[in-house]
Amino acid sequence: GMVHLGPLPGSPRDSGDFTAVLRRAVEDARTLEEGGIDALMVENFFDAPFYKAGVPSVTVAAMTATVLAIRDAVAIPVGVNVLRNDACAAMSIAHVCGAAFIRCNVYVGAAITDQGIIEGAARTAILYRRELSADVAIWADVFVKHAAQLGTSTLEDAAKDAVLRGLADALIVSGAATGAATDPEMARRVKAVVPGTPVLIGSGFDVQTAPTLLAHADGAIVGTSLKREGSVAEPVDAERVRALRSAMEMTRFCSP
């Protein structure tokens, strides 16, 4: 379940009330846990427009404080994503806060994004994890949303490179944008070439799409569909969380 942080200190839409951001993040985290979510991903979603890679110190400080507060409030695993692609900041926060995993949007290859051209961070992330001796898994996007891939690499090539050369621990397959539907065929293709690696759906996962998508994936990262009215800016809706958890359990129960 996604904990979309409000605008953090120093970001373009910062309101100056970090206490309110912190309070909302903890409330959303608790609601997600109570509804049956297995883990949380904390992300500086409302800091847009984002830095391409290296975020400022104040962002790292604010996210560290938030992740620690969430860790104290819930018992389920927590992950970190520092947008747009600061894998070292995410790894630092996760290591210090005892988080279980990070997400890296552009892990191998390169992509044209609204921040410009972003190059893969696999080597940097892996070496930094080793330097810190961090017990933190790396979840890597394949053909990440809000981006167009550079070059002629296929989806399958990118998936294999992320795992076999980039050493990613799990892969994420998404639609074109936040909340957009993920093509089940893309998930199937990725899973087929890295069968021993967990594959997660990164967008467009809800009560209706869960049965089809879970036929080809091991789980999902869910944000927009769990918010009130299905609006990403709204708080997490406990009823929506419970409904999705039930749909997933039913899918699992009915699977051969």
PDB file of C-alpha atoms in Angstrom:
ATOM      1  CA  GLY A   1       0.000   0.000   0.000  1.00  0.00           C
ATOM      2  CA  MET A   2       1.272   3.466  -0.926  1.00  0.00           C
ATOM      3  CA  VAL A   3       1.812   6.212   1.623  1.00  0.00           C
ATOM      4  CA  HIS A   4       1.903   9.260  -0.656  1.00  0.00           C
ATOM      5  CA  LEU A   5       3.593  11.988   1.355  1.00  0.00           C
ATOM      6  CA  GLY A   6       2.290  15.532   1.113  1.00  0.00           C
ATOM      7  CA  PRO A   7       4.660  18.242  -0.144  1.00  0.00           C
ATOM      8  CA  LEU A   8       7.824  18.052   1.952  1.00  0.00           C
ATOM      9  CA  PRO A   9       9.926  20.982   3.180  1.00  0.00           C
ATOM     10  CA  GLY A  10      11.748  22.646   0.302  1.00  0.00           C
ATOM     11  CA  SER A  11       9.439  21.248  -2.399  1.00  0.00           C
ATOM     12  CA  PRO A  12       7.489  23.578  -4.744  1.00  0.00           C
ATOM     13  CA  ARG A  13       4.127  23.121  -2.978  1.00  0.00           C
ATOM     14  CA  ASP A  14       5.414  23.010   0.595  1.00  0.00           C
ATOM     15  CA  SER A  15       2.792  24.503   2.939  1.00  0.00           C
ATOM     16  CA  GLY A  16       5.259  24.993   5.772  1.00  0.00           C
ATOM     17  CA  ASP A  17       3.359  22.558   8.017  1.00  0.00           C
ATOM     18  CA  PHE A  18       5.464  19.409   8.132  1.00  0.00           C
ATOM     19  CA  THR A  19       3.631  18.232  11.251  1.00  0.00           C
ATOM     20  CA  ALA A  20       0.443  17.921   9.186  1.00  0.00           C
ATOM     21  CA  VAL A  21       2.286  15.922   6.510  1.00  0.00           C
ATOM     22  CA  LEU A  22       3.657  13.598   9.172  1.00  0.00           C
ATOM     23  CA  ARG A  23       0.260  13.146  10.829  1.00  0.00           C
ATOM     24  CA  ARG A  24      -1.471  12.312   7.542  1.00  0.00           C
ATOM     25  CA  ALA A  25       1.254   9.816   6.606  1.00  0.00           C
ATOM     26  CA  VAL A  26       0.886   7.938   9.890  1.00  0.00           C
ATOM     27  CA  GLU A  27      -2.918   7.931   9.590  1.00  0.00           C
ATOM     28  CA  ASP A  28      -2.753   6.498   6.068  1.00  0.00           C
ATOM     29  CA  ALA A  29      -0.210   3.880   7.158  1.00  0.00           C
ATOM     30  CA  ARG A  30      -2.401   2.725  10.036  1.00  0.00           C
ATOM     31  CA  THR A  31      -5.488   2.575   7.833  1.00  0.00           C
ATOM     32  CA  LEU A  32      -3.654   0.471   5.268  1.00  0.00           C
ATOM     33  CA  GLU A  33      -2.375  -1.931   7.909  1.00  0.00           C
ATOM     34  CA  GLU A  34      -5.793  -2.258   9.553  1.00  0.00           C
ATOM     35  CA  GLY A  35      -7.334  -3.054   6.172  1.00  0.00           C
ATOM     36  CA  GLY A  36      -5.006  -6.002   5.614  1.00  0.00           C
ATOM     37  CA  ILE A  37      -2.188  -4.552   3.504  1.00  0.00           C
ATOM     38  CA  ASP A  38       1.000  -6.666   3.710  1.00  0.00           C
ATOM     39  CA  ALA A  39       3.565  -3.855   3.456  1.00  0.00           C
ATOM     40  CA  LEU A  40       3.885  -0.105   2.895  1.00  0.00           C
ATOM     41  CA  MET A  41       5.785   2.023   0.383  1.00  0.00           C
ATOM     42  CA  VAL A  42       6.589   5.575   1.527  1.00  0.00           C
ATOM     43  CA  GLU A  43       7.102   8.006  -1.356  1.00  0.00           C
ATOM     44  CA  ASN A  44       7.551  11.776  -1.768  1.00  0.00           C
ATOM     45  CA  PHE A  45       4.754  11.778  -4.351  1.00  0.00           C
ATOM     46  CA  PHE A  46       3.625  15.393  -3.916  1.00  0.00           C
ATOM     47  CA  ASP A  47       7.104  16.900  -4.220  1.00  0.00           C
ATOM     48  CA  ALA A  48       6.587  17.197  -8.007  1.00  0.00           C
ATOM     49  CA  PRO A  49       8.169  18.551 -10.109  1.00  0.00           C
ATOM     50  CA  PHE A  50      10.902  16.200  -8.973  1.00  0.00           C
ATOM     51  CA  TYR A  51      14.657  16.323  -8.959  1.00  0.00           C
ATOM     52  CA  LYS A  52      16.066  13.970 -11.567  1.00  0.00           C
ATOM     53  CA  ALA A  53      18.215  12.010  -9.119  1.00  0.00           C
ATOM     54  CA  GLY A  54      19.992  13.657  -6.172  1.00  0.00           C
ATOM     55  CA  VAL A  55      17.420  15.155  -3.801  1.00  0.00           C
ATOM     56  CA  PRO A  56      18.481  17.818  -1.256  1.00  0.00           C
ATOM     57  CA  SER A  57      19.361  17.038   2.349  1.00  0.00           C
ATOM     58  CA  VAL A  58      16.076  18.432   3.642  1.00  0.00           C
ATOM     59  CA  THR A  59      14.137  15.834   1.622  1.00  0.00           C
ATOM     60  CA  VAL A  60      16.227  13.001   3.081  1.00  0.00           C
ATOM     61  CA  ALA A  61      15.736  14.423   6.581  1.00  0.00           C
ATOM     62  CA  ALA A  62      11.964  14.784   6.164  1.00  0.00           C
ATOM     63  CA  MET A  63      11.554  11.302   4.708  1.00  0.00           C
ATOM     64  CA  THR A  64      13.707   9.775   7.434  1.00  0.00           C
ATOM     65  CA  ALA A  65      11.543  11.385  10.107  1.00  0.00           C
ATOM     66  CA  THR A  66       8.400  10.178   8.355  1.00  0.00           C
ATOM     67  CA  VAL A  67       9.578   6.602   7.840  1.00  0.00           C
ATOM     68  CA  LEU A  68      10.629   6.375  11.486  1.00  0.00           C
ATOM     69  CA  ALA A  69       7.214   7.635  12.590  1.00  0.00           C
ATOM     70  CA  ILE A  70       5.479   5.101  10.373  1.00  0.00           C
ATOM     71  CA  ARG A  71       7.726   2.276  11.596  1.00  0.00           C
ATOM     72  CA  ASP A  72       6.706   3.131  15.166  1.00  0.00           C
ATOM     73  CA  ALA A  73       3.014   3.122  14.208  1.00  0.00           C
ATOM     74  CA  VAL A  74       2.740  -0.170  12.289  1.00  0.00           C
ATOM     75  CA  ALA A  75       4.069  -3.710  12.487  1.00  0.00           C
ATOM     76  CA  ILE A  76       4.207  -4.518   8.755  1.00  0.00           C
ATOM     77  CA  PRO A  77       7.308  -4.036   6.532  1.00  0.00           C
ATOM     78  CA  VAL A  78       8.008  -0.582   5.139  1.00  0.00           C
ATOM     79  CA  GLY A  79       9.711   0.407   1.877  1.00  0.00           C
ATOM     80  CA  VAL A  80      11.062   3.705   0.522  1.00  0.00           C
ATOM     81  CA  ASN A  81      10.936   5.395  -2.882  1.00  0.00           C
ATOM     82  CA  VAL A  82      12.697   8.740  -3.336  1.00  0.00           C
ATOM     83  CA  LEU A  83      11.435  10.304  -6.545  1.00  0.00           C
ATOM     84  CA  ARG A  84      12.453  10.627  -9.165  1.00  0.00           C
ATOM     85  CA  ASN A  85      15.366   8.232  -9.059  1.00  0.00           C
ATOM     86  CA  ASP A  86      17.531   8.770  -5.979  1.00  0.00           C
ATOM     87  CA  ALA A  87      18.343   5.163  -5.105  1.00  0.00           C
ATOM     88  CA  CYS A  88      21.162   6.136  -2.738  1.00  0.00           C
ATOM     89  CA  ALA A  89      18.901   8.427  -0.708  1.00  0.00           C
ATOM     90  CA  ALA A  90      16.277   5.688  -0.555  1.00  0.00           C
ATOM     91  CA  MET A  91      18.872   3.121   0.491  1.00  0.00           C
ATOM     92  CA  SER A  92      20.232   5.451   3.186  1.00  0.00           C
ATOM     93  CA  ILE A  93      16.774   6.115   4.624  1.00  0.00           C
ATOM     94  CA  ALA A  94      15.812   2.444   4.505  1.00  0.00           C
ATOM     95  CA  HIS A  95      19.039   1.318   6.170  1.00  0.00           C
ATOM     96  CA  VAL A  96      18.869   3.856   8.997  1.00  0.00           C
ATOM     97  CA  CYS A  97      15.142   3.352   9.606  1.00  0.00           C
ATOM     98  CA  GLY A  98      15.104  -0.434   9.354  1.00  0.00           C
ATOM     99  CA  ALA A  99      12.964  -0.474   6.219  1.00  0.00           C
ATOM    100  CA  ALA A 100      12.804  -3.679   4.195  1.00  0.00           C
ATOM    101  CA  PHE A 101      13.076  -2.512   0.577  1.00  0.00           C
ATOM    102  CA  ILE A 102      13.447   0.409  -1.802  1.00  0.00           C
ATOM    103  CA  ARG A 103      12.016   1.113  -5.230  1.00  0.00           C
ATOM    104  CA  CYS A 104      14.126   2.390  -8.124  1.00  0.00           C
ATOM    105  CA  ASN A 105      12.192   3.776 -11.094  1.00  0.00           C
ATOM    106  CA  VAL A 106      14.933   3.676 -13.745  1.00  0.00           C
ATOM    107  CA  TYR A 107      17.212   0.801 -12.792  1.00  0.00           C
ATOM    108  CA  VAL A 108      18.774  -0.308 -16.076  1.00  0.00           C
ATOM    109  CA  GLY A 109      18.922   1.383 -19.460  1.00  0.00           C
ATOM    110  CA  ALA A 110      17.728   4.967 -19.816  1.00  0.00           C
ATOM    111  CA  ALA A 111      14.416   6.757 -20.150  1.00  0.00           C
ATOM    112  CA  ILE A 112      13.070  10.109 -21.278  1.00  0.00           C
ATOM    113  CA  THR A 113      10.944  11.478 -18.461  1.00  0.00           C
ATOM    114  CA  ASP A 114       9.402  14.787 -17.426  1.00  0.00           C
ATOM    115  CA  GLN A 115      12.706  15.370 -15.586  1.00  0.00           C
ATOM    116  CA  GLY A 116      14.732  14.798 -18.759  1.00  0.00           C
ATOM    117  CA  ILE A 117      16.878  11.776 -19.561  1.00  0.00           C
ATOM    118  CA  ILE A 118      17.447   9.498 -16.559  1.00  0.00           C
ATOM    119  CA  GLU A 119      20.056   6.757 -16.676  1.00  0.00           C
ATOM    120  CA  GLY A 120      19.838   3.463 -14.813  1.00  0.00           C
ATOM    121  CA  ALA A 121      21.047   3.420 -11.192  1.00  0.00           C
ATOM    122  CA  ALA A 122      21.732  -0.309 -10.781  1.00  0.00           C
ATOM    123  CA  ARG A 123      25.493  -0.163 -10.200  1.00  0.00           C
ATOM    124  CA  THR A 124      25.246   2.805  -7.846  1.00  0.00           C
ATOM    125  CA  ALA A 125      22.466   1.187  -5.813  1.00  0.00           C
ATOM    126  CA  ILE A 126      24.127  -2.222  -5.532  1.00  0.00           C
ATOM    127  CA  LEU A 127      27.532  -0.832  -4.547  1.00  0.00           C
ATOM    128  CA  TYR A 128      26.013   1.562  -2.022  1.00  0.00           C
ATOM    129  CA  ARG A 129      23.999  -1.256  -0.448  1.00  0.00           C
ATOM    130  CA  ARG A 130      27.218  -3.247  -0.123  1.00  0.00           C
ATOM    131  CA  GLU A 131      29.088  -0.268   1.320  1.00  0.00           C
ATOM    132  CA  LEU A 132      26.432   0.173   4.013  1.00  0.00           C
ATOM    133  CA  SER A 133      26.015  -3.587   4.586  1.00  0.00           C
ATOM    134  CA  ALA A 134      22.324  -2.786   4.311  1.00  0.00           C
ATOM    135  CA  ASP A 135      19.768  -5.589   4.552  1.00  0.00           C
ATOM    136  CA  VAL A 136      17.464  -3.863   2.067  1.00  0.00           C
ATOM    137  CA  ALA A 137      15.892  -5.408  -1.049  1.00  0.00           C
ATOM    138  CA  ILE A 138      15.799  -3.503  -4.342  1.00  0.00           C
ATOM    139  CA  TRP A 139      12.535  -3.446  -6.297  1.00  0.00           C
ATOM    140  CA  ALA A 140      13.187  -2.229  -9.831  1.00  0.00           C
ATOM    141  CA  ASP A 141      10.718  -0.888 -12.367  1.00  0.00           C
ATOM    142  CA  VAL A 142      10.783  -2.298 -15.886  1.00  0.00           C
ATOM    143  CA  PHE A 143       9.730   0.289 -18.485  1.00  0.00           C
ATOM    144  CA  VAL A 144       8.616   2.618 -15.704  1.00  0.00           C
ATOM    145  CA  LYS A 145       5.476   4.782 -16.001  1.00  0.00           C
ATOM    146  CA  HIS A 146       5.643   8.469 -16.938  1.00  0.00           C
ATOM    147  CA  ALA A 147       8.562   7.671 -19.237  1.00  0.00           C
ATOM    148  CA  ALA A 148       9.590   6.534 -22.703  1.00  0.00           C
ATOM    149  CA  GLN A 149      12.467   4.083 -23.013  1.00  0.00           C
ATOM    150  CA  LEU A 150      15.570   5.009 -24.983  1.00  0.00           C
ATOM    151  CA  GLY A 151      16.991   2.469 -27.398  1.00  0.00           C
ATOM    152  CA  THR A 152      15.562  -0.703 -28.868  1.00  0.00           C
ATOM    153  CA  SER A 153      15.688  -2.988 -25.845  1.00  0.00           C
ATOM    154  CA  THR A 154      12.583  -5.142 -25.491  1.00  0.00           C
ATOM    155  CA  LEU A 155      10.573  -5.540 -22.302  1.00  0.00           C
ATOM    156  CA  GLU A 156      12.049  -9.009 -21.904  1.00  0.00           C
ATOM    157  CA  ASP A 157      15.611  -7.737 -22.383  1.00  0.00           C
ATOM    158  CA  ALA A 158      15.085  -5.025 -19.770  1.00  0.00           C
ATOM    159  CA  ALA A 159      13.644  -7.513 -17.277  1.00  0.00           C
ATOM    160  CA  LYS A 160      16.544  -9.913 -17.709  1.00  0.00           C
ATOM    161  CA  ASP A 161      19.098  -7.098 -17.482  1.00  0.00           C
ATOM    162  CA  ALA A 162      17.525  -5.794 -14.270  1.00  0.00           C
ATOM    163  CA  VAL A 163      17.761  -9.199 -12.594  1.00  0.00           C
ATOM    164  CA  LEU A 164      20.741 -10.948 -14.158  1.00  0.00           C
ATOM    165  CA  ARG A 165      23.028  -7.938 -14.586  1.00  0.00           C
ATOM    166  CA  GLY A 166      21.476  -5.373 -12.238  1.00  0.00           C
ATOM    167  CA  LEU A 167      20.827  -7.895  -9.430  1.00  0.00           C
ATOM    168  CA  ALA A 168      17.333  -6.561  -8.633  1.00  0.00           C
ATOM    169  CA  ASP A 169      15.403  -8.535  -6.027  1.00  0.00           C
ATOM    170  CA  ALA A 170      11.939  -7.895  -7.511  1.00  0.00           C
ATOM    171  CA  LEU A 171      10.503  -6.266 -10.628  1.00  0.00           C
ATOM    172  CA  ILE A 172       7.606  -3.835 -11.080  1.00  0.00           C
ATOM    173  CA  VAL A 173       5.444  -3.591 -14.209  1.00  0.00           C
ATOM    174  CA  SER A 174       3.137  -0.588 -14.604  1.00  0.00           C
ATOM    175  CA  GLY A 175       0.785   1.208 -16.937  1.00  0.00           C
ATOM    176  CA  ALA A 176       1.589   4.503 -18.635  1.00  0.00           C
ATOM    177  CA  ALA A 177       0.903   6.728 -15.623  1.00  0.00           C
ATOM    178  CA  THR A 178      -0.090   6.802 -11.951  1.00  0.00           C
ATOM    179  CA  GLY A 179      -3.341   4.881 -11.571  1.00  0.00           C
ATOM    180  CA  ALA A 180      -3.329   3.764 -15.226  1.00  0.00           C
ATOM    181  CA  ALA A 181      -4.161   0.162 -16.090  1.00  0.00           C
ATOM    182  CA  THR A 182      -1.287  -2.297 -16.359  1.00  0.00           C
ATOM    183  CA  ASP A 183      -1.431  -4.648 -19.332  1.00  0.00           C
ATOM    184  CA  PRO A 184      -1.580  -8.227 -17.982  1.00  0.00           C
ATOM    185  CA  GLU A 185       0.373  -9.361 -21.028  1.00  0.00           C
ATOM    186  CA  MET A 186       3.331  -7.222 -19.941  1.00  0.00           C
ATOM    187  CA  ALA A 187       3.321  -8.869 -16.530  1.00  0.00           C
ATOM    188  CA  ARG A 188       3.129 -12.306 -18.162  1.00  0.00           C
ATOM    189  CA  ARG A 189       6.067 -11.550 -20.443  1.00  0.00           C
ATOM    190  CA  VAL A 190       8.251 -10.301 -17.594  1.00  0.00           C
ATOM    191  CA  LYS A 191       7.399 -13.243 -15.351  1.00  0.00           C
ATOM    192  CA  ALA A 192       8.171 -15.684 -18.170  1.00  0.00           C
ATOM    193  CA  VAL A 193      11.792 -14.521 -18.560  1.00  0.00           C
ATOM    194  CA  VAL A 194      12.615 -14.223 -14.835  1.00  0.00           C
ATOM    195  CA  PRO A 195      10.434 -16.960 -13.315  1.00  0.00           C
ATOM    196  CA  GLY A 196      12.273 -17.035  -9.995  1.00  0.00           C
ATOM    197  CA  THR A 197      11.930 -13.293  -9.358  1.00  0.00           C
ATOM    198  CA  PRO A 198       8.841 -11.691  -7.760  1.00  0.00           C
ATOM    199  CA  VAL A 199       6.894  -9.500 -10.189  1.00  0.00           C
ATOM    200  CA  LEU A 200       4.568  -6.804  -8.890  1.00  0.00           C
ATOM    201  CA  ILE A 201       1.947  -4.656 -10.574  1.00  0.00           C
ATOM    202  CA  GLY A 202       2.765  -0.961 -10.233  1.00  0.00           C
ATOM    203  CA  SER A 203      -0.442   0.793 -11.268  1.00  0.00           C
ATOM    204  CA  GLY A 204      -4.118   0.281 -12.060  1.00  0.00           C
ATOM    205  CA  PHE A 205      -4.630  -2.498  -9.516  1.00  0.00           C
ATOM    206  CA  ASP A 206      -8.120  -2.555  -7.993  1.00  0.00           C
ATOM    207  CA  VAL A 207     -11.031  -4.847  -7.151  1.00  0.00           C
ATOM    208  CA  GLN A 208     -11.944  -5.316 -10.819  1.00  0.00           C
ATOM    209  CA  THR A 209      -8.455  -5.878 -12.229  1.00  0.00           C
ATOM    210  CA  ALA A 210      -6.983  -7.944  -9.374  1.00  0.00           C
ATOM    211  CA  PRO A 211      -8.076 -11.394 -10.640  1.00  0.00           C
ATOM    212  CA  THR A 212      -6.627 -10.884 -14.132  1.00  0.00           C
ATOM    213  CA  LEU A 213      -3.391  -9.263 -12.993  1.00  0.00           C
ATOM    214  CA  LEU A 214      -2.686 -11.723 -10.206  1.00  0.00           C
ATOM    215  CA  ALA A 215      -2.742 -14.524 -12.764  1.00  0.00           C
ATOM    216  CA  HIS A 216       0.654 -13.222 -13.925  1.00  0.00           C
ATOM    217  CA  ALA A 217       2.071 -11.388 -10.895  1.00  0.00           C
ATOM    218  CA  ASP A 218       3.022 -12.105  -7.317  1.00  0.00           C
ATOM    219  CA  GLY A 219       1.511  -8.958  -5.852  1.00  0.00           C
ATOM    220  CA  ALA A 220       0.877  -5.283  -6.432  1.00  0.00           C
ATOM    221  CA  ILE A 221       1.771  -1.799  -5.251  1.00  0.00           C
ATOM    222  CA  VAL A 222      -1.535   0.016  -4.743  1.00  0.00           C
ATOM    223  CA  GLY A 223      -2.207   3.689  -4.153  1.00  0.00           C
ATOM    224  CA  THR A 224      -4.869   5.582  -6.077  1.00  0.00           C
ATOM    225  CA  SER A 225      -7.599   2.946  -5.974  1.00  0.00           C
ATOM    226  CA  LEU A 226      -7.413   2.831  -2.155  1.00  0.00           C
ATOM    227  CA  LYS A 227      -8.079   6.551  -1.703  1.00  0.00           C
ATOM    228  CA  ARG A 228     -11.459   8.171  -1.121  1.00  0.00           C
ATOM    229  CA  GLU A 229     -13.311   8.558  -4.413  1.00  0.00           C
ATOM    230  CA  GLY A 230     -10.293   6.953  -6.087  1.00  0.00           C
ATOM    231  CA  SER A 231      -8.473  10.305  -5.990  1.00  0.00           C
ATOM    232  CA  VAL A 232      -4.744  10.175  -5.288  1.00  0.00           C
ATOM    233  CA  ALA A 233      -4.828  13.379  -3.213  1.00  0.00           C
ATOM    234  CA  GLU A 234      -7.439  12.034  -0.774  1.00  0.00           C
ATOM    235  CA  PRO A 235      -6.791  10.022   2.428  1.00  0.00           C
ATOM    236  CA  VAL A 236      -6.800   6.225   2.346  1.00  0.00           C
ATOM    237  CA  ASP A 237     -10.332   4.770   2.537  1.00  0.00           C
ATOM    238  CA  ALA A 238     -10.533   1.839   4.964  1.00  0.00           C
ATOM    239  CA  GLU A 239     -13.475   0.274   3.134  1.00  0.00           C
ATOM    240  CA  ARG A 240     -11.630   0.301  -0.164  1.00  0.00           C
ATOM    241  CA  VAL A 241      -8.626  -1.368   1.456  1.00  0.00           C
ATOM    242  CA  ARG A 242     -10.755  -4.123   2.950  1.00  0.00           C
ATOM    243  CA  ALA A 243     -12.614  -4.651  -0.330  1.00  0.00           C
ATOM    244  CA  LEU A 244      -9.376  -5.073  -2.266  1.00  0.00           C
ATOM    245  CA  ARG A 245      -7.961  -7.424   0.362  1.00  0.00           C
ATOM    246  CA  SER A 246     -11.105  -9.542   0.077  1.00  0.00           C
ATOM    247  CA  ALA A 247     -10.909  -9.579  -3.718  1.00  0.00           C
ATOM    248  CA  MET A 248      -7.293 -10.715  -3.572  1.00  0.00           C
ATOM    249  CA  GLU A 249      -8.072 -13.451  -1.075  1.00  0.00           C
ATOM    250  CA  MET A 250     -10.954 -14.658  -3.222  1.00  0.00           C
ATOM    251  CA  THR A 251      -8.702 -14.726  -6.274  1.00  0.00           C
ATOM    252  CA  ARG A 252      -6.114 -16.754  -4.361  1.00  0.00           C
ATOM    253  CA  PHE A 253      -8.765 -19.144  -3.045  1.00  0.00           C
ATOM    254  CA  CYS A 254     -10.250 -19.717  -6.519  1.00  0.00           C
ATOM    255  CA  SER A 255      -6.905 -20.161  -8.296  1.00  0.00           C
ATOM    256  CA  PRO A 256      -6.017 -23.746  -9.272  1.00  0.00           C
TER     257      PRO A 256
END
